[in-house]
Coordinates of C-alpha atoms in Angstrom, one line a residue:
Chain J
X1 CA 54.1 99.1 105.8
X2 CA 55.9 96.2 104.4
X3 CA 53.8 93.0 103.9
X4 CA 54.5 89.8 105.8
X5 CA 55.3 88.1 102.5
X6 CA 57.9 90.7 101.6
X7 CA 59.4 90.4 105.1
X8 CA 59.6 86.6 104.7
X9 CA 61.3 87.0 101.3
X10 CA 63.9 89.3 103.0
X11 CA 64.4 86.9 105.8
X12 CA 65.2 84.2 103.2
X13 CA 67.6 86.6 101.4
X14 CA 69.3 87.4 104.7
X15 CA 69.7 83.7 105.5
X16 CA 71.1 83.0 102.0
X17 CA 73.6 85.9 102.5
X18 CA 74.7 84.3 105.9
X19 CA 75.0 80.9 104.3
X20 CA 77.1 82.0 101.3
X21 CA 79.3 84.1 103.6
X22 CA 79.9 81.3 106.0
X23 CA 80.8 79.0 103.1
X24 CA 83.5 81.4 102.0
X25 CA 84.8 81.9 105.6
X26 CA 84.7 78.1 106.1
X27 CA 86.8 77.5 103.1
X28 CA 89.4 80.0 104.4
X29 CA 89.2 78.9 108.0
X30 CA 89.2 82.4 109.3
X31 CA 87.7 85.9 108.8
X32 CA 85.9 88.9 110.2
X33 CA 82.8 86.8 110.9
X34 CA 81.3 88.8 113.8
X35 CA 80.8 92.1 112.0
X36 CA 80.0 90.6 108.7
X37 CA 77.1 88.7 110.2
X38 CA 75.6 91.5 112.4
X39 CA 74.9 93.7 109.4
X40 CA 73.3 91.0 107.1
X41 CA 69.7 91.9 107.8
X42 CA 70.3 95.5 106.8
X43 CA 72.0 94.4 103.7
X44 CA 69.0 92.2 102.9
X45 CA 66.6 95.1 103.2
X46 CA 68.8 97.4 101.2
X47 CA 69.6 95.0 98.3
X48 CA 66.4 93.2 98.5
X49 CA 63.8 96.0 98.6
X50 CA 65.2 99.5 99.0
X51 CA 68.1 100.3 96.7
X52 CA 67.5 101.4 93.2
X53 CA 70.2 99.3 91.4
X54 CA 70.8 97.4 88.2
X55 CA 73.2 94.5 88.6
X56 CA 73.6 94.4 84.8
X57 CA 74.7 98.1 84.9
X58 CA 76.6 98.5 88.2
X59 CA 77.9 102.0 87.3
X60 CA 74.5 103.3 86.4
X61 CA 74.8 107.0 87.5
X62 CA 71.3 107.3 88.8
X63 CA 71.6 104.2 91.1
X64 CA 71.5 104.3 94.8
X65 CA 75.1 104.1 96.3
X66 CA 76.2 102.1 99.3
X67 CA 79.4 102.9 101.2
X68 CA 80.3 100.2 103.6
X69 CA 82.7 102.2 105.8
X70 CA 83.2 99.2 108.1
X71 CA 85.0 97.7 105.1
X72 CA 85.7 94.4 106.9
X73 CA 82.0 93.5 106.4
X74 CA 83.0 93.0 102.7
X75 CA 82.4 89.2 102.7
X76 CA 78.7 89.6 103.5
X77 CA 78.3 92.4 101.0
X78 CA 79.9 90.2 98.3
X79 CA 77.4 87.5 99.1
X80 CA 74.5 90.0 98.7
X81 CA 75.9 91.2 95.4
X82 CA 76.5 87.7 94.0
X83 CA 72.9 86.6 95.0
X84 CA 71.6 89.7 93.2
X85 CA 73.5 88.7 90.1
X86 CA 76.4 91.2 90.0
X87 CA 78.7 88.2 89.6
X88 CA 78.7 84.4 89.8
X89 CA 78.1 82.9 93.2
X90 CA 81.0 80.6 92.6
X91 CA 83.4 83.5 92.8
X92 CA 82.5 83.9 96.5
X93 CA 84.7 81.0 97.3
X94 CA 87.7 83.0 96.1
X95 CA 87.5 85.3 99.1
X96 CA 91.0 86.4 100.0
X97 CA 92.6 83.9 97.7
X98 CA 95.7 85.1 95.7
X99 CA 94.5 87.4 92.9
X100 CA 90.9 87.4 94.0
X101 CA 88.4 90.2 93.3
X102 CA 87.0 89.7 96.8
X103 CA 89.5 91.1 99.4
X104 CA 88.9 91.3 103.1
X105 CA 87.9 95.0 102.8
X106 CA 85.7 96.6 100.2
X107 CA 87.5 97.7 97.0
X108 CA 85.6 99.6 94.3
X109 CA 88.3 98.7 91.8
X110 CA 88.2 95.0 92.4
X111 CA 84.6 94.0 93.0
X112 CA 81.7 94.6 90.6
X113 CA 79.0 96.4 92.5
X114 CA 81.2 97.9 95.3
X115 CA 80.8 101.6 95.2
X116 CA 83.6 102.7 97.5
X117 CA 87.0 101.5 98.7
X118 CA 87.0 101.3 102.5
X119 CA 88.9 99.5 105.3
X120 CA 90.8 102.3 107.1
X121 CA 88.1 103.0 109.6
X122 CA 86.3 106.4 109.7
X123 CA 86.9 107.3 106.0
X124 CA 83.7 106.1 104.5
X125 CA 81.6 108.8 106.1
X126 CA 83.5 111.4 104.2
X127 CA 83.5 109.7 100.8
X128 CA 79.8 109.0 101.2
X129 CA 79.2 112.7 101.9
X130 CA 81.2 113.5 98.8
X131 CA 79.1 111.1 96.7
X132 CA 75.8 112.5 98.2
X133 CA 76.9 116.0 97.5
X134 CA 78.0 115.2 93.9
X135 CA 74.6 113.5 93.2
X136 CA 72.7 116.4 94.8
X137 CA 74.7 118.9 92.6
X138 CA 73.6 116.8 89.5
X139 CA 70.0 116.9 90.9
X140 CA 69.7 113.1 90.9
X141 CA 66.9 111.7 93.0
X142 CA 69.0 108.8 94.3
X143 CA 70.2 108.1 97.9
X144 CA 73.6 107.3 99.3
X145 CA 73.6 104.7 102.0
X146 CA 76.4 104.5 104.5
X147 CA 77.2 101.7 107.0
X148 CA 79.4 102.5 110.0
X149 CA 80.7 100.2 112.6
X150 CA 80.3 101.0 116.3
X151 CA 84.0 100.7 117.1
X152 CA 84.6 102.8 114.0
X153 CA 82.7 105.7 115.8
X154 CA 85.8 106.0 118.0
X155 CA 87.4 107.7 115.0
X156 CA 87.4 111.5 115.0
X157 CA 86.7 111.6 111.3
X158 CA 83.2 110.2 112.0
X159 CA 82.4 113.3 114.0
X160 CA 83.9 115.6 111.4
X161 CA 81.6 114.0 108.9
X162 CA 78.7 114.1 111.2
X163 CA 79.1 117.9 111.7
X164 CA 79.6 118.6 108.0
X165 CA 76.8 116.4 106.6
X166 CA 74.3 118.1 109.0
X167 CA 75.7 121.6 108.0
X168 CA 75.2 120.6 104.3
X169 CA 71.6 119.5 105.1
X170 CA 72.4 116.3 103.3
X171 CA 69.0 114.5 103.2
X172 CA 70.0 112.2 100.5
X173 CA 72.4 110.5 102.9
X174 CA 71.0 107.6 105.0
X175 CA 73.4 106.1 107.4
X176 CA 73.5 103.1 109.8
X177 CA 75.7 102.3 112.8
X178 CA 76.0 98.5 113.3
X179 CA 75.9 98.8 117.1
X180 CA 76.8 95.3 118.0
X181 CA 78.5 96.5 121.2
X182 CA 81.8 94.8 120.5
X183 CA 85.0 96.0 118.9
X184 CA 88.2 94.1 118.3
X185 CA 89.5 94.2 121.8
X186 CA 86.2 93.6 123.6
X187 CA 83.0 95.5 124.6
X188 CA 82.7 99.0 123.3
X189 CA 81.4 100.2 126.7
X190 CA 84.6 99.0 128.3
X191 CA 87.1 100.3 125.8
X192 CA 85.8 103.7 124.8
X193 CA 82.1 104.0 125.7
X194 CA 80.0 105.3 122.8
X195 CA 77.0 105.9 125.1
X196 CA 73.8 107.0 123.5
X197 CA 74.8 107.0 119.9
X198 CA 71.4 108.1 118.5
X199 CA 71.3 111.0 120.9
X200 CA 74.8 112.0 119.9
X201 CA 73.9 112.1 116.2
X202 CA 70.7 113.9 117.0
X203 CA 72.7 116.6 118.8
X204 CA 74.9 116.9 115.7
X205 CA 71.8 117.8 113.7
X206 CA 70.8 114.4 112.2
X207 CA 67.5 112.7 112.1
X208 CA 68.3 109.8 114.4
X209 CA 66.4 106.6 115.0
X210 CA 67.3 103.5 117.0
X211 CA 65.9 100.1 116.1
X212 CA 66.4 96.4 116.4
X213 CA 68.9 95.7 113.7
X214 CA 67.7 92.2 113.1
X215 CA 64.0 93.1 112.7
X216 CA 63.5 93.3 108.9
X217 CA 60.2 95.3 109.2
X218 CA 61.8 97.8 111.6
X219 CA 64.8 98.4 109.2
X220 CA 62.4 98.9 106.3
X221 CA 60.2 101.3 108.2
X222 CA 63.2 103.3 109.5
X223 CA 64.6 103.8 106.0
X224 CA 61.1 104.8 104.9
X225 CA 61.0 107.4 107.7
X226 CA 64.5 108.6 106.8
X227 CA 63.5 109.1 103.2
X228 CA 60.6 111.3 104.3
X229 CA 62.9 113.5 106.5
X230 CA 63.9 116.6 104.6
X231 CA 66.8 119.0 105.3
X232 CA 69.0 116.7 107.4
X233 CA 71.0 113.5 107.0
X234 CA 69.6 110.4 108.7
X235 CA 71.1 108.0 111.1
X236 CA 69.7 104.7 112.0
X237 CA 71.4 103.1 115.0
X238 CA 71.0 99.3 114.7
X239 CA 71.0 97.3 117.9
X240 CA 72.6 94.1 116.7
X241 CA 74.4 91.0 117.9
X242 CA 77.9 90.4 116.7
X243 CA 78.0 87.1 114.8
X244 CA 74.2 87.0 114.5
X245 CA 72.9 83.8 113.0
X246 CA 76.0 81.8 113.7
X247 CA 75.5 80.3 117.2
X248 CA 79.2 79.6 118.0
X249 CA 80.2 83.1 116.9
X250 CA 77.4 84.8 119.0
X251 CA 78.6 82.9 122.0
X252 CA 82.3 84.0 121.7
X253 CA 83.6 86.9 123.7
X254 CA 86.2 88.0 121.1
X255 CA 84.5 87.5 117.7
X256 CA 85.8 90.3 115.5
X257 CA 88.3 88.1 113.5
X258 CA 88.2 84.4 114.3
X259 CA 89.5 81.1 113.2
X260 CA 86.8 78.5 112.3
X261 CA 87.3 74.8 112.8
X262 CA 85.8 72.3 110.3
X263 CA 83.5 71.1 113.0
X264 CA 82.2 74.7 113.7
X265 CA 81.7 75.5 110.1
X266 CA 79.9 72.2 109.4
X267 CA 77.5 72.7 112.3
X268 CA 76.8 76.4 111.4
X269 CA 76.3 75.6 107.7
X270 CA 73.9 72.9 108.7
X271 CA 72.0 75.3 111.1
X272 CA 71.8 78.0 108.4
X273 CA 70.6 75.4 105.8
X274 CA 67.9 74.2 108.1
X275 CA 66.8 77.8 108.7
X276 CA 66.8 78.4 105.0
X277 CA 64.6 75.4 104.4
X278 CA 62.2 76.3 107.2
X279 CA 61.9 79.8 105.9
X280 CA 61.3 78.6 102.3
X281 CA 58.6 76.3 103.6
X282 CA 56.9 79.2 105.5
X283 CA 57.1 81.2 102.3
X284 CA 55.4 78.5 100.3
X285 CA 52.7 78.2 103.0
X286 CA 52.0 81.9 102.5
X287 CA 51.3 81.5 98.8
Chain D
X1 CA 106.1 126.2 73.9
X2 CA 108.4 127.4 76.7
X3 CA 110.0 130.9 76.7
X4 CA 112.2 132.3 79.4
X5 CA 112.1 135.9 80.6
X6 CA 115.0 138.1 79.8
X7 CA 115.3 139.4 83.4
X8 CA 114.5 137.3 86.3
X9 CA 112.5 139.3 88.9
X10 CA 109.7 139.2 91.4
X11 CA 106.2 139.2 89.9
X12 CA 103.8 141.9 90.8
X13 CA 100.9 139.4 90.9
X14 CA 100.2 137.1 93.8
X15 CA 100.3 133.4 93.1
X16 CA 97.0 132.9 95.1
X17 CA 95.2 135.4 92.9
X18 CA 96.3 133.5 89.8
X19 CA 95.1 130.3 91.5
X20 CA 91.7 131.7 92.1
X21 CA 91.2 133.5 88.8
X22 CA 92.3 130.4 86.8
X23 CA 89.9 128.2 88.8
X24 CA 87.1 130.7 88.1
X25 CA 87.9 130.6 84.4
X26 CA 87.8 126.8 84.4
X27 CA 84.6 126.7 86.4
X28 CA 82.9 128.9 83.8
X29 CA 83.8 126.4 81.1
X30 CA 83.2 123.2 83.1
X31 CA 80.5 122.8 85.7
X32 CA 82.2 119.9 87.3
X33 CA 85.0 122.0 88.7
X34 CA 84.6 122.2 92.5
X35 CA 86.7 123.8 95.2
X36 CA 87.2 122.5 98.7
X37 CA 89.0 124.1 101.6
X38 CA 89.5 123.6 105.4
X39 CA 88.9 127.1 106.6
X40 CA 91.7 128.7 104.6
X41 CA 89.9 130.3 101.7
X42 CA 90.8 133.8 102.9
X43 CA 94.4 132.7 103.0
X44 CA 94.5 131.1 99.5
X45 CA 92.3 133.8 98.0
X46 CA 89.4 131.6 96.8
X47 CA 86.7 133.8 98.3
X48 CA 85.8 135.3 94.9
X49 CA 85.3 131.7 93.6
X50 CA 83.0 131.0 96.5
X51 CA 81.0 134.1 95.9
X52 CA 80.5 133.4 92.2
X53 CA 80.0 129.6 92.6
X54 CA 78.7 129.0 96.1
X55 CA 77.1 125.7 95.0
X56 CA 80.5 124.4 93.8
X57 CA 82.4 125.5 96.9
X58 CA 82.7 123.3 100.0
X59 CA 84.4 124.9 102.9
X60 CA 84.6 122.0 105.4
X61 CA 85.8 124.1 108.3
X62 CA 89.0 122.9 110.1
X63 CA 88.5 119.3 108.9
X64 CA 91.4 118.3 106.6
X65 CA 90.8 114.6 106.8
X66 CA 87.1 114.9 106.1
X67 CA 87.8 117.3 103.2
X68 CA 90.0 114.8 101.4
X69 CA 87.4 112.1 101.7
X70 CA 84.6 114.4 100.6
X71 CA 86.8 115.4 97.6
X72 CA 87.4 111.8 96.8
X73 CA 83.6 111.0 97.0
X74 CA 82.8 114.0 94.8
X75 CA 85.2 112.8 92.2
X76 CA 83.5 109.4 92.2
X77 CA 80.4 111.2 90.8
X78 CA 82.4 112.9 88.1
X79 CA 83.2 116.2 89.9
X80 CA 86.7 117.6 89.5
X81 CA 87.9 118.7 93.0
X82 CA 90.7 121.1 93.9
X83 CA 91.1 120.7 97.6
X84 CA 93.4 123.2 99.5
X85 CA 94.9 123.5 102.9
X86 CA 98.4 124.4 104.1
X87 CA 101.1 122.0 102.9
X88 CA 101.7 120.3 106.3
X89 CA 98.0 119.6 106.8
X90 CA 97.5 118.5 103.2
X91 CA 100.2 115.9 103.8
X92 CA 100.9 115.1 107.4
X93 CA 97.5 115.7 108.8
X94 CA 95.5 113.6 106.3
X95 CA 98.1 111.2 104.9
X96 CA 95.9 108.1 105.3
X97 CA 92.9 109.8 103.7
X98 CA 95.0 110.8 100.7
X99 CA 96.4 107.3 100.6
X100 CA 93.2 105.3 101.0
X101 CA 90.2 107.4 100.1
X102 CA 91.9 109.1 97.1
X103 CA 94.9 107.2 95.8
X104 CA 94.2 103.5 96.7
X105 CA 90.6 104.0 95.6
X106 CA 92.0 105.3 92.3
X107 CA 89.8 108.5 92.4
X108 CA 90.5 111.8 90.9
X109 CA 91.6 114.5 93.3
X110 CA 93.9 117.5 93.1
X111 CA 95.4 118.4 96.5
X112 CA 96.9 121.8 96.8
X113 CA 99.3 122.4 99.7
X114 CA 100.3 126.0 100.2
X115 CA 103.2 127.7 101.8
X116 CA 106.0 125.2 100.9
X117 CA 109.0 125.0 103.2
X118 CA 110.3 128.3 104.6
X119 CA 107.6 130.3 102.8
X120 CA 105.4 129.4 105.8
X121 CA 107.6 132.2 107.5
X122 CA 105.8 133.7 110.5
X123 CA 103.6 130.7 111.0
X124 CA 106.7 128.9 112.0
X125 CA 107.7 125.3 112.6
X126 CA 104.2 123.8 113.1
X127 CA 103.2 125.1 109.6
X128 CA 106.5 124.7 107.8
X129 CA 106.3 121.6 105.5
X130 CA 109.8 120.2 104.9
X131 CA 108.3 116.7 104.6
X132 CA 105.2 117.1 102.4
X133 CA 106.9 115.9 99.2
X134 CA 108.4 113.0 101.1
X135 CA 105.0 111.9 102.4
X136 CA 103.3 112.3 99.0
X137 CA 106.3 110.7 97.2
X138 CA 105.8 107.4 98.9
X139 CA 102.1 107.1 97.9
X140 CA 101.9 105.0 94.7
X141 CA 100.9 106.7 91.5
X142 CA 101.0 110.2 93.1
X143 CA 102.1 113.1 90.9
X144 CA 103.8 116.0 92.6
X145 CA 104.1 119.4 91.0
X146 CA 105.7 122.6 92.3
X147 CA 105.0 125.5 90.0
X148 CA 107.8 128.0 90.0
X149 CA 105.9 131.1 88.9
X150 CA 102.4 132.4 88.0
X151 CA 102.8 131.4 84.4
X152 CA 103.5 127.8 85.2
X153 CA 100.9 127.8 88.0
X154 CA 98.1 128.9 85.6
X155 CA 99.2 126.3 83.0
X156 CA 99.3 123.5 85.7
X157 CA 95.9 124.4 87.2
X158 CA 94.4 124.3 83.7
X159 CA 96.1 121.0 82.8
X160 CA 95.1 119.4 86.0
X161 CA 91.4 119.8 85.1
X162 CA 91.6 117.2 82.4
X163 CA 93.9 114.6 83.9
X164 CA 92.8 111.7 86.1
X165 CA 94.5 110.6 89.3
X166 CA 95.8 112.1 92.5
X167 CA 97.9 115.2 92.1
X168 CA 99.7 117.1 94.8
X169 CA 100.5 120.7 93.9
X170 CA 102.9 122.6 96.1
X171 CA 101.8 126.2 96.0
X172 CA 103.5 129.4 96.9
X173 CA 100.8 131.9 97.9
X174 CA 102.7 135.1 97.5
X175 CA 104.8 136.7 94.8
X176 CA 107.0 134.3 92.9
X177 CA 110.1 135.2 90.9
X178 CA 109.1 135.1 87.2
X179 CA 111.1 132.6 85.2
X180 CA 108.8 132.0 82.2
X181 CA 107.2 134.3 79.6
X182 CA 103.4 134.5 79.5
X183 CA 101.9 131.8 77.2
X184 CA 104.5 129.2 78.1
X185 CA 103.1 125.7 78.5
X186 CA 104.7 122.7 80.2
X187 CA 104.6 119.0 80.1
X188 CA 104.0 117.3 83.4
X189 CA 106.9 114.9 84.1
X190 CA 109.4 116.8 81.9
X191 CA 112.1 119.0 83.5
X192 CA 112.9 122.4 81.8
X193 CA 116.4 123.3 80.8
X194 CA 116.8 127.0 81.9
X195 CA 120.5 127.5 81.3
X196 CA 123.1 125.6 79.4
X197 CA 126.3 124.6 81.1
X198 CA 128.9 121.9 80.7
X199 CA 130.6 121.5 84.1
X200 CA 127.8 120.6 86.5
X201 CA 124.0 120.6 86.5
X202 CA 121.9 122.3 89.2
X203 CA 118.5 120.6 89.4
X204 CA 116.1 122.8 91.3
X205 CA 112.5 123.4 92.1
X206 CA 110.3 126.1 93.7
X207 CA 111.9 129.1 95.2
X208 CA 115.3 127.5 94.8
X209 CA 115.1 127.9 91.0
X210 CA 115.9 131.6 91.0
X211 CA 118.6 131.0 93.6
X212 CA 120.1 128.4 91.3
X213 CA 120.1 130.9 88.4
X214 CA 121.8 133.4 90.7
X215 CA 124.3 130.8 91.7
X216 CA 125.0 129.9 88.1
X217 CA 125.8 133.6 87.4
X218 CA 128.2 133.7 90.3
X219 CA 129.9 130.4 89.3
X220 CA 130.3 131.7 85.7
X221 CA 132.6 134.5 87.1
X222 CA 134.8 131.7 88.6
X223 CA 134.9 129.9 85.3
X224 CA 132.4 127.2 86.2
X225 CA 129.7 126.7 83.6
X226 CA 126.7 125.4 85.5
X227 CA 123.6 124.0 83.7
X228 CA 120.3 124.8 85.5
X229 CA 117.2 122.7 85.2
X230 CA 113.7 123.4 86.7
X231 CA 112.5 120.0 87.8
X232 CA 108.9 121.2 88.6
X233 CA 107.5 117.6 88.5
X234 CA 109.1 115.8 91.4
X235 CA 107.1 112.7 90.8
X236 CA 107.2 111.1 88.2
X237 CA 110.8 112.4 88.0
X238 CA 112.2 113.1 84.5
X239 CA 114.8 110.2 84.5
X240 CA 115.8 110.8 80.9
X241 CA 116.8 114.4 81.6
X242 CA 118.7 113.6 84.8
X243 CA 120.7 110.9 83.1
X244 CA 121.4 113.1 80.1
X245 CA 122.6 116.0 82.4
X246 CA 124.8 113.6 84.4
X247 CA 126.4 112.2 81.3
X248 CA 126.9 115.7 79.7
X249 CA 128.1 117.6 82.8
X250 CA 129.5 114.8 85.0
X251 CA 128.2 116.2 88.3
X252 CA 124.8 117.2 89.9
X253 CA 123.6 119.4 92.7
X254 CA 120.0 119.5 93.7
X255 CA 118.3 122.5 95.3
X256 CA 114.9 122.4 97.1
X257 CA 112.9 124.1 99.8
X258 CA 112.3 120.8 101.6
X259 CA 114.1 118.2 103.7
X260 CA 117.0 116.7 101.8
X261 CA 115.4 113.4 102.9
X262 CA 112.8 112.1 100.4
X263 CA 112.4 115.2 98.4
X264 CA 113.9 116.2 95.0
X265 CA 117.4 115.4 96.0
X266 CA 116.5 111.9 97.0
X267 CA 114.5 111.4 93.8
X268 CA 117.4 112.5 91.7
X269 CA 119.9 110.4 93.7
X270 CA 117.8 107.3 93.1
X271 CA 118.0 107.8 89.4
X272 CA 121.7 108.6 89.4
X273 CA 122.7 105.6 91.5
X274 CA 120.7 103.3 89.3
X275 CA 121.6 104.7 85.9
X276 CA 124.6 107.0 85.9
X277 CA 126.4 107.5 89.2
X278 CA 128.3 110.9 89.2
X279 CA 129.4 113.1 92.1
X280 CA 126.3 114.7 93.6
X281 CA 125.4 117.2 96.4
X282 CA 122.1 118.2 97.8
X283 CA 120.9 121.7 98.9
X284 CA 117.9 121.5 101.2
X285 CA 116.9 121.4 104.8
X286 CA 119.2 119.1 106.6
X287 CA 116.7 117.0 108.6
X288 CA 115.6 119.9 110.8
X289 CA 112.3 121.2 112.1
X290 CA 111.1 124.6 110.8
X291 CA 111.1 127.8 112.9
X292 CA 109.5 131.3 112.7
X293 CA 111.0 134.2 110.8
X294 CA 111.0 136.1 107.6
X295 CA 111.7 134.1 104.4
X296 CA 115.1 135.6 103.7
X297 CA 116.3 134.9 107.3
X298 CA 114.9 131.3 107.0
X299 CA 116.6 130.7 103.7
X300 CA 120.0 131.7 105.3
X301 CA 119.2 129.7 108.5
X302 CA 118.5 126.5 106.5
X303 CA 121.2 127.1 103.9
X304 CA 118.9 127.6 100.9
X305 CA 120.5 130.6 99.2
X306 CA 122.5 131.1 96.0
X307 CA 125.6 131.3 98.1
X308 CA 124.9 127.9 99.6
X309 CA 124.4 126.4 96.2
X310 CA 127.8 128.0 95.0
X311 CA 129.6 126.4 97.9
X312 CA 128.0 123.0 97.3
X313 CA 128.8 123.1 93.6
X314 CA 132.5 123.9 94.4
X315 CA 132.5 121.0 96.9
X316 CA 131.0 118.5 94.4
X317 CA 132.9 119.6 91.3
X318 CA 136.3 118.6 92.7
X319 CA 135.1 115.0 93.0
X320 CA 134.6 114.7 89.3

């Protein structure tokens, strides 16, 4: 069980990730806001509590790896990395600027702390499997975490990987699907219905769980259970809301890649700052 | 050191057996060597490797796209993957995985595509890669190698263990025609001069190398002294050698078991047009799909024989 204090700390971290990410999007005036925001609570748990990492030594061979296969969530991953100290937070405002180290989609050669290059959907599952196999061959006791998008699960390669990871009994691979129910062109159920995703992965031989992807404690406990599961890869299907934490984005029908007006960003940043202050106060009250 | 054989003839040994035995030798010395396949281990002869090193063998089943990504991921942890499938599937089928997961990510993967061009024979048009070099050639920083015989194959497989990057190796599975003496070693990116000549240069690769040598013999009888080069590295192409040959012989014919579009002929033409334009001709498949049949029939069908090279040389040489 994770304590209430630790949960509060992770809620603060998640809000800080959202705040920093929105600042970067606001400066640009556009971005993949929906899918960047829906995965933030999982990033908070991974970077804040779970992953064995050393920001001063990002290539540490025994570290836990994270492959963000839905590479367009890069901006929120960059915020998590900067807050953890992989690079200066000021750099976050260079998102997508000419010559930046922070491109739309994750790039292992550009951004310190990014473990795998992604962006062409479906491919991260295979590279994550390769990383997990390599680490298992070297008898490292680390984990490879993998984040998939729900629209991404339309790709055949996801199901190639699902079959293969189970065949390899890859229990050092812990995966998530950010099931925010929306893809670029609309609702996943209207475009190419994914149905019962956790049942599908279960059928493919994975240990599958389905949780509220914005419930910090539930994410933590699900990862804990995944770690205890031996002989099969783990899938944690996250029920999420696309654009979570940014009211105007949550309310939009099409919110995969959006333009952001100055008024919208101002209001959202103020909401996030208020939430951050409230959480900090609650944290102090707990001391 | 490169030494040529006195008599050019078919080898007794199968290329696929050399592929496997060399990998097994490398694996013994380096525990990071891993082999991947997409359900074609019996075809490429790596079953002995799998038996000896089961923990270093990953047969992904019929999953070429997944295989390339897994190979890329393995290389990120320091493994040295050799991933094989038939040439059309190694290129066409998983082009984006090669491009993004391996090349754009700057990882360290050797991709082996077997049965180049007409050597796909009885598997026919669906399995006959006339486009694999073209696909791979447009991927930045890709190196493309087509070993001509078992001697070169063994040397290349050994050298590829210690390089870094994405390499595409076009591999004939069956018996090659031996061009080089045992112990020869080659430099990736450097063409090999096989035969001196002053009137024209035939730049060839793969199974067209022995045809080019035969053509040069025939041309000699007509008083045409043809130089023959084995351009086994198609990318990066040996610009210096192409320019030198163009300057010294004044005309060039390329010969390849691939579409004339975006293969060796295109690569050579790009160099010539920029640095030393001379009359040029291309022997290769003239933008056609493959079909089923024995290799000798297909070579005739797609005009990939010594006779075709002779004809092309005579056509080009008059333009000098």
